[in-house]
XYZ file of C-alpha atoms in Angstrom:
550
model
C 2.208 -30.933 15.136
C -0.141 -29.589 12.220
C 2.007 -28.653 9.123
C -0.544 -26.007 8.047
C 0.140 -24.279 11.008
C 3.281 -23.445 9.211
C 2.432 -23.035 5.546
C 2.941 -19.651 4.783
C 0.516 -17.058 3.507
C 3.401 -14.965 1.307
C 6.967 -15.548 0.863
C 8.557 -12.883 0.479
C 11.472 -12.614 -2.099
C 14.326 -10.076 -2.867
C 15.897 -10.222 -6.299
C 19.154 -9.380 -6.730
C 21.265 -8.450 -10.004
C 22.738 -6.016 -11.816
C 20.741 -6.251 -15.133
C 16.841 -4.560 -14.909
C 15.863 -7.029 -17.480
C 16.524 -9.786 -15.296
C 14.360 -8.254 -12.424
C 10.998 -7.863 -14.475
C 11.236 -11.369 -16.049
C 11.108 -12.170 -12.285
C 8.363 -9.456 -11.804
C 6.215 -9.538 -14.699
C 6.749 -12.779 -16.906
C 6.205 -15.214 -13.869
C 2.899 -15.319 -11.996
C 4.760 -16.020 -8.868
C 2.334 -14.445 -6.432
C -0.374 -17.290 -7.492
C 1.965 -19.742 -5.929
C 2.041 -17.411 -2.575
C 5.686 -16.064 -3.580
C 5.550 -12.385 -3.176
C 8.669 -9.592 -4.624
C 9.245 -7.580 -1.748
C 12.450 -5.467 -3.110
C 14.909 -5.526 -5.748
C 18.662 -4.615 -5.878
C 21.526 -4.003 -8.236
C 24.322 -5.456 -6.423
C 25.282 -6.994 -3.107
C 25.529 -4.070 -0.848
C 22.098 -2.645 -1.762
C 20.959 -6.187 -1.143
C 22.110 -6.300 2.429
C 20.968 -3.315 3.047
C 17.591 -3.975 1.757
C 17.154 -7.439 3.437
C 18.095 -5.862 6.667
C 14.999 -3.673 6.075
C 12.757 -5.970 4.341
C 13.109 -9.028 6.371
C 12.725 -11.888 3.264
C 12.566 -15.439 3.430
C 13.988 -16.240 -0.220
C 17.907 -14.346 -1.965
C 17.570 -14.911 -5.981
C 21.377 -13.646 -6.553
C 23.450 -12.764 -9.382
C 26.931 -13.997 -8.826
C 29.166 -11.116 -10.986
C 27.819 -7.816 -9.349
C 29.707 -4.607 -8.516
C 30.484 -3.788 -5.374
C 29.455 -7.178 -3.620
C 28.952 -10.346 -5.662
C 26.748 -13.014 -5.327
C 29.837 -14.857 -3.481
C 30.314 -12.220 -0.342
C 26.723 -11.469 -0.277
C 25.845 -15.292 0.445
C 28.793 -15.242 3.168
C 27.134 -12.455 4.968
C 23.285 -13.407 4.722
C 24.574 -16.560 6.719
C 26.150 -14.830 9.582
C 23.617 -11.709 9.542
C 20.299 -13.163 8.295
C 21.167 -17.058 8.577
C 17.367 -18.136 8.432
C 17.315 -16.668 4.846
C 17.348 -18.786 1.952
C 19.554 -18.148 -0.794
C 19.038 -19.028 -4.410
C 21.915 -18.186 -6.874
C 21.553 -17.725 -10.627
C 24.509 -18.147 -12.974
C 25.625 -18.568 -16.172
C 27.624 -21.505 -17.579
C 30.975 -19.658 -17.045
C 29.967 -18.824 -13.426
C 29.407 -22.474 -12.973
C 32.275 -23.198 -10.054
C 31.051 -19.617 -8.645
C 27.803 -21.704 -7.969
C 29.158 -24.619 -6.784
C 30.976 -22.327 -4.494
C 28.706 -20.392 -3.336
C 26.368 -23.578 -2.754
C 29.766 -24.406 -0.550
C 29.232 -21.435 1.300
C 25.413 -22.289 1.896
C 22.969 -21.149 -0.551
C 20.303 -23.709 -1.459
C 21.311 -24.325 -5.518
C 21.165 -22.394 -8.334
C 19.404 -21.509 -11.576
C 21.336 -21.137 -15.038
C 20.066 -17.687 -16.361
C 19.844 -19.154 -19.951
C 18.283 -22.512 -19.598
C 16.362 -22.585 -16.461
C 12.707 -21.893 -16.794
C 9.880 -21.298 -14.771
C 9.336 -24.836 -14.177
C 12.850 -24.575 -12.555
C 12.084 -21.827 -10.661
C 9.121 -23.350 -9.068
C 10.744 -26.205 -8.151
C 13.949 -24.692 -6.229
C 11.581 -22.123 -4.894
C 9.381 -25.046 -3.134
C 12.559 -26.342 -2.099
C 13.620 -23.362 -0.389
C 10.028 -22.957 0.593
C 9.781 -26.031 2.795
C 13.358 -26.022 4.446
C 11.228 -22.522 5.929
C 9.064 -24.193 7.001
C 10.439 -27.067 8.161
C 13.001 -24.616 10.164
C 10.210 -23.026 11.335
C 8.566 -25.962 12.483
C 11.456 -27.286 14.477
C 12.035 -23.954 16.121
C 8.031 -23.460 17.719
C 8.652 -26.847 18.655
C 12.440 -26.234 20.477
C 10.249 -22.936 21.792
C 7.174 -25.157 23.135
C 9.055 -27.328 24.886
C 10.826 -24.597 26.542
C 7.822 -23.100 27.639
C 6.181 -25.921 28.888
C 8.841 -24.997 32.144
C 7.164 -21.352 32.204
C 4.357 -20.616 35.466
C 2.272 -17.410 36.134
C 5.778 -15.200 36.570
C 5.799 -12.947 33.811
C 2.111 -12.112 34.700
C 3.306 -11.797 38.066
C 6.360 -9.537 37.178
C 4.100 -7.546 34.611
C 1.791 -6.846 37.975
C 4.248 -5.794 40.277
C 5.713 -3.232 38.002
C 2.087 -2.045 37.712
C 2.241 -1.812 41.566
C 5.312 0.233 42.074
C 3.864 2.807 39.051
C 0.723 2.591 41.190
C 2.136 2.862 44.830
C 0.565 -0.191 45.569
C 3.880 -1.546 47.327
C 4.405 -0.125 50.848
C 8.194 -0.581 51.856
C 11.632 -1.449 50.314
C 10.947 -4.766 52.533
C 8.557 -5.295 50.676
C 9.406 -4.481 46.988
C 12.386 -6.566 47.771
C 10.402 -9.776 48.879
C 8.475 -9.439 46.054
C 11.058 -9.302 43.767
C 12.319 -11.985 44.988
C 9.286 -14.366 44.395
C 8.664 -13.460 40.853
C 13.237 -14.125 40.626
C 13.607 -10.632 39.568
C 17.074 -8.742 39.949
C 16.475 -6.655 43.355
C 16.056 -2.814 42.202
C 18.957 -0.463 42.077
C 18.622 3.046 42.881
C 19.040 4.041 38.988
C 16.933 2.155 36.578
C 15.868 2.959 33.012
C 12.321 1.506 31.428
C 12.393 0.273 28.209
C 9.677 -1.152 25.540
C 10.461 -3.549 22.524
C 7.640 -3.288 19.912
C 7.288 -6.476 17.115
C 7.280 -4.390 13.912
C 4.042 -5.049 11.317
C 2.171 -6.823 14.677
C -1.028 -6.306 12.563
C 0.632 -8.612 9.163
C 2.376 -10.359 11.877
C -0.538 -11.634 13.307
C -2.540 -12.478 10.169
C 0.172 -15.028 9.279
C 0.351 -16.697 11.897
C -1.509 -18.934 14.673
C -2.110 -17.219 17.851
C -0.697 -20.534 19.027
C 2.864 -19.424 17.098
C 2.500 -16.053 18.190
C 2.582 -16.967 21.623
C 5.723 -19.410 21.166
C 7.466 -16.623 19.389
C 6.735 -13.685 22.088
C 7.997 -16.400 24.424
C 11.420 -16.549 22.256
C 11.601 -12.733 22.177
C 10.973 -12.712 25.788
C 13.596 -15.602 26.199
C 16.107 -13.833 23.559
C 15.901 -10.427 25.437
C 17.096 -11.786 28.716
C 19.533 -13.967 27.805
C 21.076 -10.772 26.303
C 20.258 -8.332 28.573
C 22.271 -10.598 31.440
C 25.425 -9.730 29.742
C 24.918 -5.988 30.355
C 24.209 -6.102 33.925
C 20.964 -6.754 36.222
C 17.559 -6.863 34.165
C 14.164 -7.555 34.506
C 12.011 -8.416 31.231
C 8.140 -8.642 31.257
C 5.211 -8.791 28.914
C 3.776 -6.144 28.430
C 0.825 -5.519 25.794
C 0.272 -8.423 22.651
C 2.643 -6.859 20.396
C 6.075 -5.929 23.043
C 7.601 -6.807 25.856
C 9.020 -4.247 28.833
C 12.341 -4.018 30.268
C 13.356 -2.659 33.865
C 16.988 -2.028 33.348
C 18.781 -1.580 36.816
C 22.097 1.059 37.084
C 23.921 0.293 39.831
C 26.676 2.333 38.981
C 24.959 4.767 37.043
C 26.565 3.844 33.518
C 23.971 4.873 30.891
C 26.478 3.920 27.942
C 25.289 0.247 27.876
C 21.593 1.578 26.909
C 22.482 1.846 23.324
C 24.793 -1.380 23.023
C 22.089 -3.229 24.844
C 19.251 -2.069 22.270
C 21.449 -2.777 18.891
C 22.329 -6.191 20.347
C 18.542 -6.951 21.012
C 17.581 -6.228 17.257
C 20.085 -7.942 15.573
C 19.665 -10.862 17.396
C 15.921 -10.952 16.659
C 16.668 -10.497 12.953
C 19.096 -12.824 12.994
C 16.844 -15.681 14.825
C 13.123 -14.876 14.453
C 10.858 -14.248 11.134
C 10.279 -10.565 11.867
C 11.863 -6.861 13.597
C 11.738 -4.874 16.436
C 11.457 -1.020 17.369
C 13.253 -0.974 20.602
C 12.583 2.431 22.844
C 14.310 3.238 25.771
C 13.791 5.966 28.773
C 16.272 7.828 30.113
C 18.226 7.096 33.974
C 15.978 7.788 36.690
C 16.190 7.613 40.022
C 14.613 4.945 42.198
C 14.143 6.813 45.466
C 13.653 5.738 49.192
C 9.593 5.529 49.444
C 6.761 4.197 47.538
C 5.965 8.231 46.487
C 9.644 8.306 45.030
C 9.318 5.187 43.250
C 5.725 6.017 42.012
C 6.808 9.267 40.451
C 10.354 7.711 39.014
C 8.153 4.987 37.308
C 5.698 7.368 36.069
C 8.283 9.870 34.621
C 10.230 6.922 32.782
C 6.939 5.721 31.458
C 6.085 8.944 30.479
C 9.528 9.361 28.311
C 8.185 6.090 26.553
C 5.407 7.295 25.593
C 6.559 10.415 23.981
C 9.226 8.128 22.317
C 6.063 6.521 20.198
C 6.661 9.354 17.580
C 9.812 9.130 17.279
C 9.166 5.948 16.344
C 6.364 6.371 14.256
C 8.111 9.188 12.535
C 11.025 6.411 11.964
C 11.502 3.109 10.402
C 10.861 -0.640 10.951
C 13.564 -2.087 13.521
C 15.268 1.244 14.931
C 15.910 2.257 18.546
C 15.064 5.326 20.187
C 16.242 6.709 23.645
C 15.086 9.464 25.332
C 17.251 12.336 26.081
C 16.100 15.658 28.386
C 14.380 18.008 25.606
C 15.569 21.769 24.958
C 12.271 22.584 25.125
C 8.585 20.646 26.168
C 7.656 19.578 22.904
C 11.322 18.241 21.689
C 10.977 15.197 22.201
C 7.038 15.247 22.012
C 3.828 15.513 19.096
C 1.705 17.908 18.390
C -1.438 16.774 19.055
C -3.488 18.083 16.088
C -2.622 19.388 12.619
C -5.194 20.908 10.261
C -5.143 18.791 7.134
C -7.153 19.815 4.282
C -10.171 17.777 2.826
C -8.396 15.420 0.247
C -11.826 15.344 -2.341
C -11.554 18.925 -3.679
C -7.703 18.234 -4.112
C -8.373 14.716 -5.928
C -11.126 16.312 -8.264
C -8.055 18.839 -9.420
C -5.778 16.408 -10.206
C -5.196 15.764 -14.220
C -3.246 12.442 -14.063
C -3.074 9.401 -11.504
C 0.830 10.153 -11.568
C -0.102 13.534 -9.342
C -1.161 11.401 -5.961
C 2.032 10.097 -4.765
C 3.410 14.374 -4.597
C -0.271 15.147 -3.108
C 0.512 12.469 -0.761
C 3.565 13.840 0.553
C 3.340 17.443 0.106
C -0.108 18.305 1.566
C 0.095 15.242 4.450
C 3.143 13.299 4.970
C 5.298 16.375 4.823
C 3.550 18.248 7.537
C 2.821 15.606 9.904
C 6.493 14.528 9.982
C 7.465 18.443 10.251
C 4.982 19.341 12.705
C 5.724 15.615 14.338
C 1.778 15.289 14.575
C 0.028 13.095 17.127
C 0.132 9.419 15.900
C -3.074 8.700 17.701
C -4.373 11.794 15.400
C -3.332 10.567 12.323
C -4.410 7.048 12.484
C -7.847 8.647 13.750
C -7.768 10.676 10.995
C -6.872 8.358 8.193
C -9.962 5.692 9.793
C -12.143 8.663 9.831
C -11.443 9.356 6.495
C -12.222 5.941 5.001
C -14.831 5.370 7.326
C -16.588 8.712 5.663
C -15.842 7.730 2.034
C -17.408 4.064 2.496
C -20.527 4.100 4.898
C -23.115 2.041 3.935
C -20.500 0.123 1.629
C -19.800 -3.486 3.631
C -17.337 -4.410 0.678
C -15.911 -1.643 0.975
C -14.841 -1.296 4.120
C -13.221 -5.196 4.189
C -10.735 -4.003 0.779
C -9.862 -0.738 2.410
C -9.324 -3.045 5.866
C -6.841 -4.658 3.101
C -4.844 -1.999 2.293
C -4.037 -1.351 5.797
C -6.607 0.886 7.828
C -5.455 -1.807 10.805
C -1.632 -1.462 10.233
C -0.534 2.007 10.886
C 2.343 1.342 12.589
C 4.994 4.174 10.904
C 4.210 7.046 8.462
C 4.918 5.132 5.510
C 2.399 2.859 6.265
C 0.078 6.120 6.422
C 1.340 7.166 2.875
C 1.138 3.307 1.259
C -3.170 3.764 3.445
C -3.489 7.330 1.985
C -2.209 6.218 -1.765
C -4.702 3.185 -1.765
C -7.770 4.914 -0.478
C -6.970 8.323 -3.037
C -6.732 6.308 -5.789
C -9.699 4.205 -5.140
C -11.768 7.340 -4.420
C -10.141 8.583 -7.248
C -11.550 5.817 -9.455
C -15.482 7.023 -9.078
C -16.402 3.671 -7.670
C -16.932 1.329 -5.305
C -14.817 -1.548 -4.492
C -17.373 -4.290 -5.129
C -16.397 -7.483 -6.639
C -18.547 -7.525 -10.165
C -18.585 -3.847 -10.647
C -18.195 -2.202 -14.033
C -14.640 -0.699 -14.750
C -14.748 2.894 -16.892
C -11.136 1.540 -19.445
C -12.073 -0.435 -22.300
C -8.160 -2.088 -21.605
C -9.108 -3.078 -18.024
C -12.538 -4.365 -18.663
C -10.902 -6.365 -21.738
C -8.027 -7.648 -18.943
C -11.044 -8.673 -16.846
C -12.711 -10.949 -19.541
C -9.288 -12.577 -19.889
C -9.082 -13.424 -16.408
C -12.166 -14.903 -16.130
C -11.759 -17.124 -19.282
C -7.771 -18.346 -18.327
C -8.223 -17.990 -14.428
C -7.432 -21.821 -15.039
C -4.280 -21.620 -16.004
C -1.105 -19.599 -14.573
C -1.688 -15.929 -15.657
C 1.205 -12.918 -15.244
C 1.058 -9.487 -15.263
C 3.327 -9.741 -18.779
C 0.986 -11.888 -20.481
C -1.993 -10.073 -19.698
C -0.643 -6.408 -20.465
C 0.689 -7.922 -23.765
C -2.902 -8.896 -24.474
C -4.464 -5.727 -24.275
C -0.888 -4.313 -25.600
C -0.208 -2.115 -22.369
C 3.389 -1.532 -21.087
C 3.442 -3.922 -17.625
C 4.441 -1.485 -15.235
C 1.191 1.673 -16.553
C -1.406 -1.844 -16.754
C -0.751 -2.512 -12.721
C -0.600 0.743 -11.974
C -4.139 1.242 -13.965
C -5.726 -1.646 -13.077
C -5.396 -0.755 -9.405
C -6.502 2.876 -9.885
C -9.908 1.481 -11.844
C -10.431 -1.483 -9.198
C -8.578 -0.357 -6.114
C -6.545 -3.573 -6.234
C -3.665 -5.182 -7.632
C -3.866 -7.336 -10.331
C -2.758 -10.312 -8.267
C -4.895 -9.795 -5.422
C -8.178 -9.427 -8.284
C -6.914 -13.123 -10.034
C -6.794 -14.819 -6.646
C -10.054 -13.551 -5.786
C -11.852 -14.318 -9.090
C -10.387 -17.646 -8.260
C -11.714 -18.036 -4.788
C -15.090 -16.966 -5.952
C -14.860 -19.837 -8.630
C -14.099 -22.395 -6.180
C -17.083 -21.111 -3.815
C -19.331 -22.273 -6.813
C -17.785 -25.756 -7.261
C -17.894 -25.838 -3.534
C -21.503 -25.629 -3.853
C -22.183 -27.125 -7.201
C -20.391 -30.400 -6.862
C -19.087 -32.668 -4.910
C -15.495 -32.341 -6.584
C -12.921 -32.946 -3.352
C -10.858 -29.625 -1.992
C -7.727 -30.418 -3.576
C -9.261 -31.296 -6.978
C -11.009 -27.542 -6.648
C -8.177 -25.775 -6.026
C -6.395 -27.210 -9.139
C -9.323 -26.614 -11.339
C -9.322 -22.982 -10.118
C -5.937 -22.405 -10.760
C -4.428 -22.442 -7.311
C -2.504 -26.138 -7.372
C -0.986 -25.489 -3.849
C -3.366 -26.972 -1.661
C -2.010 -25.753 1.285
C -2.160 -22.060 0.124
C -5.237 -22.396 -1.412
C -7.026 -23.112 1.645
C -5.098 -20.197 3.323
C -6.125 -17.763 0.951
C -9.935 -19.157 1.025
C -9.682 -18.649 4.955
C -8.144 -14.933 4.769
C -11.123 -14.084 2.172
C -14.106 -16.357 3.095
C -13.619 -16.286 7.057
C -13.694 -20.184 7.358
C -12.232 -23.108 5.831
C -13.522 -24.760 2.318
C -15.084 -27.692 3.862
C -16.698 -25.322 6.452
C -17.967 -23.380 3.687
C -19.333 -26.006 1.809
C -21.084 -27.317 4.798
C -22.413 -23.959 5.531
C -24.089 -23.948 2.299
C -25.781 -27.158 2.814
C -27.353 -26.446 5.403
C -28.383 -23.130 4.534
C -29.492 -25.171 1.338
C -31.538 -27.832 3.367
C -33.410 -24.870 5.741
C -35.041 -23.288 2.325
């Protein structure tokens, strides 16, 4: 099997500890992102950092050990029976020293000493931790392969006959029965519930992964779901569309209480066992009927209930489970399908400071869509419309606004993080192209220094202390000016670097992606993928012959 198949674009890191200096050194003073390590939270103590892994999903725990509430200790005990996949990393002090050893006992990878350890340390354990992933992850597509090497056309099969009974397409009980019974499907009952589990952030999902993978894991989820759902009585599990799979839960006694038991079970397993979450939505008990017209219209209502469910879920968050109950009135459970929402350029041009958006944000959008629980078809439509307005006839455009998430709208704070991204870049005056001019003197100067050091490992820290900017106002300035983050601008200087050498020389891949500042081979040729669209030695061939046709 190809290893970078399972070299990851970003891992994603939580930092615990009760001391905020500790954080930003982790933050700001160490360029972590060039090494594809990404800070996707922060916590105070152990319980926050539970909490906040439970929501975040990370691969990588740096813990304290002496915290309030939880230490290091307890927190370490529960990532392994909640989140075992996770890797945890402990730092300590030289009195905490059996407290590491301990908790190394209990199964976190090592530690760090907060005094002595540097970032040469850090790299190290964190490329440690970084290949057990993938190694685990690895060993897991291929336990999953092998497994569905056994699979044959059913769950097509299943998926079409419950596409038949919604249809009418099946003419007897005889009938539905025998079919059933081909595709080795429980035999309906004369209650049944529907039921949809969605694979949270399918669109980030899918951009870190091979389709190959993403195949292997919807066959695990598929696998997972059943195995569970056979403890709670007869179920039949089917694919649905590319980013969930469908349940057709049988009631033979009519006990709805097992609905909600059923859907917890099903998402912390999947936390527990795969690399991402699920929104689980569930219909309410219908009944099956005695002819194909009673089956048709049971099928139809129950689908119907899951489709309203989509804003309750998009209202929502990441990984939470939603069951229909009968609404007091016709819109209860329902969206509205419209909502007049002002145009946002009048309202930018009043602003007096950047700090003004994220209020904007919520109070004239946010707000009333989640009030009025608008359409989530309309929003999207409206946020795509939007950009698509503000950047016609702008090509470069229209791929960094792609970045920020025009293709990910899964929940309304992915519309807020879209909508803050594309106000603050329209806010800017400019377009998004690469080699623009920037209007602050500090950013153009933190520019220059990029693309003199882009060599060597550059932070956030050491580049606001050059143009003597506080960290956190430089990243929030530099992305207003550029309408990117700082990290995001280095790597792509970078790539655009090793495009020339590419071209210029006949230096090998590896030896370009050092002298560009990117010494993880395996990431750099990720990145160069994500940005260029091919490979670096499809690149450079592409340029050769384009070369040899002038």
């Amino acid at each position: 099997m190809n290893n970078d198949v399972f070299a990851m674009e970003k891992v994603r890191l939580v930092v615990v500890d009760d001391e905020a200096l500790i954080r930003e050194r982790f933050r700001y003073a160490y360029p972590l992102e060039e090494y594809g390590y990404e800070i996707v939270g922060e916590a105070e103590d152990g319980e926050e950092a539970l909490a906040l892994c439970l929501q975040t999903n990370p691969d990588i725990v740096i813990t304290d050990i002496v915290m309030p509430r939880m230490d290091g200790l307890e927190l370490t005990e529960k990532l392994r029976t909640a989140m075992p996949r996770v890797k945890v990393i402990i730092l300590s002090s030289f009195q905490e020293f059996e407290f590491a050893r301990k908790a190394v006992s209990l199964g976190a990878l090592g530690y760090l000493l907060k005094v002595t350890s540097g970032y040469q340390e850090l790299l190290a354990i964190l490329e440690k931790a970084r290949k057990e992933i993938e190694g685990d992850r690895e060993s897991m597509l291929a336990a999953i392969e092998e497994r569905k090497h056994l699979l044959d056309s059913r769950p097509l099969l299943r998926k079409q006959l419950l596409l038949d009974i919604k249809n009418g397409a099946i003419e007897d009980a005889g009938k539905l029965n025998a079919q059933c019974d081909f595709v080795r499907w429980h035999r309906p009952a004369q209650r049944f519930s529907l039921g949809i589990v969605n694979i949270d952030r399918y669109d980030e999902f899918s951009r870190t992964f091979h389709d190959k993978d993403i195949a292997l894991f919807r066959y695990a989820l598929m696998s997972m779901i059943e195995e569970i759902a056979d403890k709670y009585g007869p179920c039949n599990v089917f694919p649905w569309e590319h980013n969930n799979i469908g349940l057709w839960i049988q009631h033979p006694e009519g006990d709805g209480e097992r609905l909600d038991s059923l859907a917890r079970e099903i998402s912390q397993s999947v936390r527990q066992y795969l690399p991402f979450s699920v929104s689980i939505r569930l219909s309410s008990i219908h009944k099956l009927g005695s002819s194909p017209q009673q089956w048709t219209l049971g099928f139809k209502d129950a689908y119907a209930e899951l489709e309203v469910l989509l804003t309750a879920q998009f209202y929502g968050s990441q990984g939470g489970m939603h069951l229909y109950s009968t609404p007091a009135s016709p819109d209860a459970n329902g969206a509205n399908e419209t909502l007049a929402l002002p145009d946002p350029a009048p309202l930018l041009a009043e602003l007096s400071y950047d700090a003004q958006l994220p209020r904007l944000i919520r109070d004239i959008y946010v707000d009333p869509m989640r009030r009025s629980s608008t359409s989530p078809d309309y929003v999207r439509d409206w946020c795509r419309g939007l950009a698509k307005r503000w950047t016609a006839g702008d090509p470069q455009a229209q791929q960094r606004l792609k970045q920020i998430g025009a293709n990910g709208l899964e929940t309304i704070q992915d519309v807020e993080e879209f909508l803050m991204g594309l106000f603050a870049w329209k806010r800017s005056d400019r377009g998004l192209a690469f080699d623009q001019p920037v209007q602050r003197a500090e950013i153009q100067k933190a520019l220059d220094y990029v693309s003199v050091h882009y060599r060597n490992p550059i932070s956030v820290a050491e580049v606001s202390e050059h143009i003597a900017m506080s960290p956190n106002y430089f990243s929030h300035l530099f992305k207003v000016q550029t309408g990117i983050n700082f990290s995001e601008y280095v790597t792509r200087f970078r790539i655009e670097m090793s495009k020339q050498l590419l071209v210029d020389t006949e230096l090998q891949v590896h030896d370009i992606a050092e002298r560009t500042g990117i010494p993880d081979y395996k990431y750099f040729a990720r990145i160069f993928r994500r940005l260029v669209g091919m490979t670096p030695s499809q690149y450079r061939k592409e340029q050769m012959e384009t070369s040899l046709e002038k």
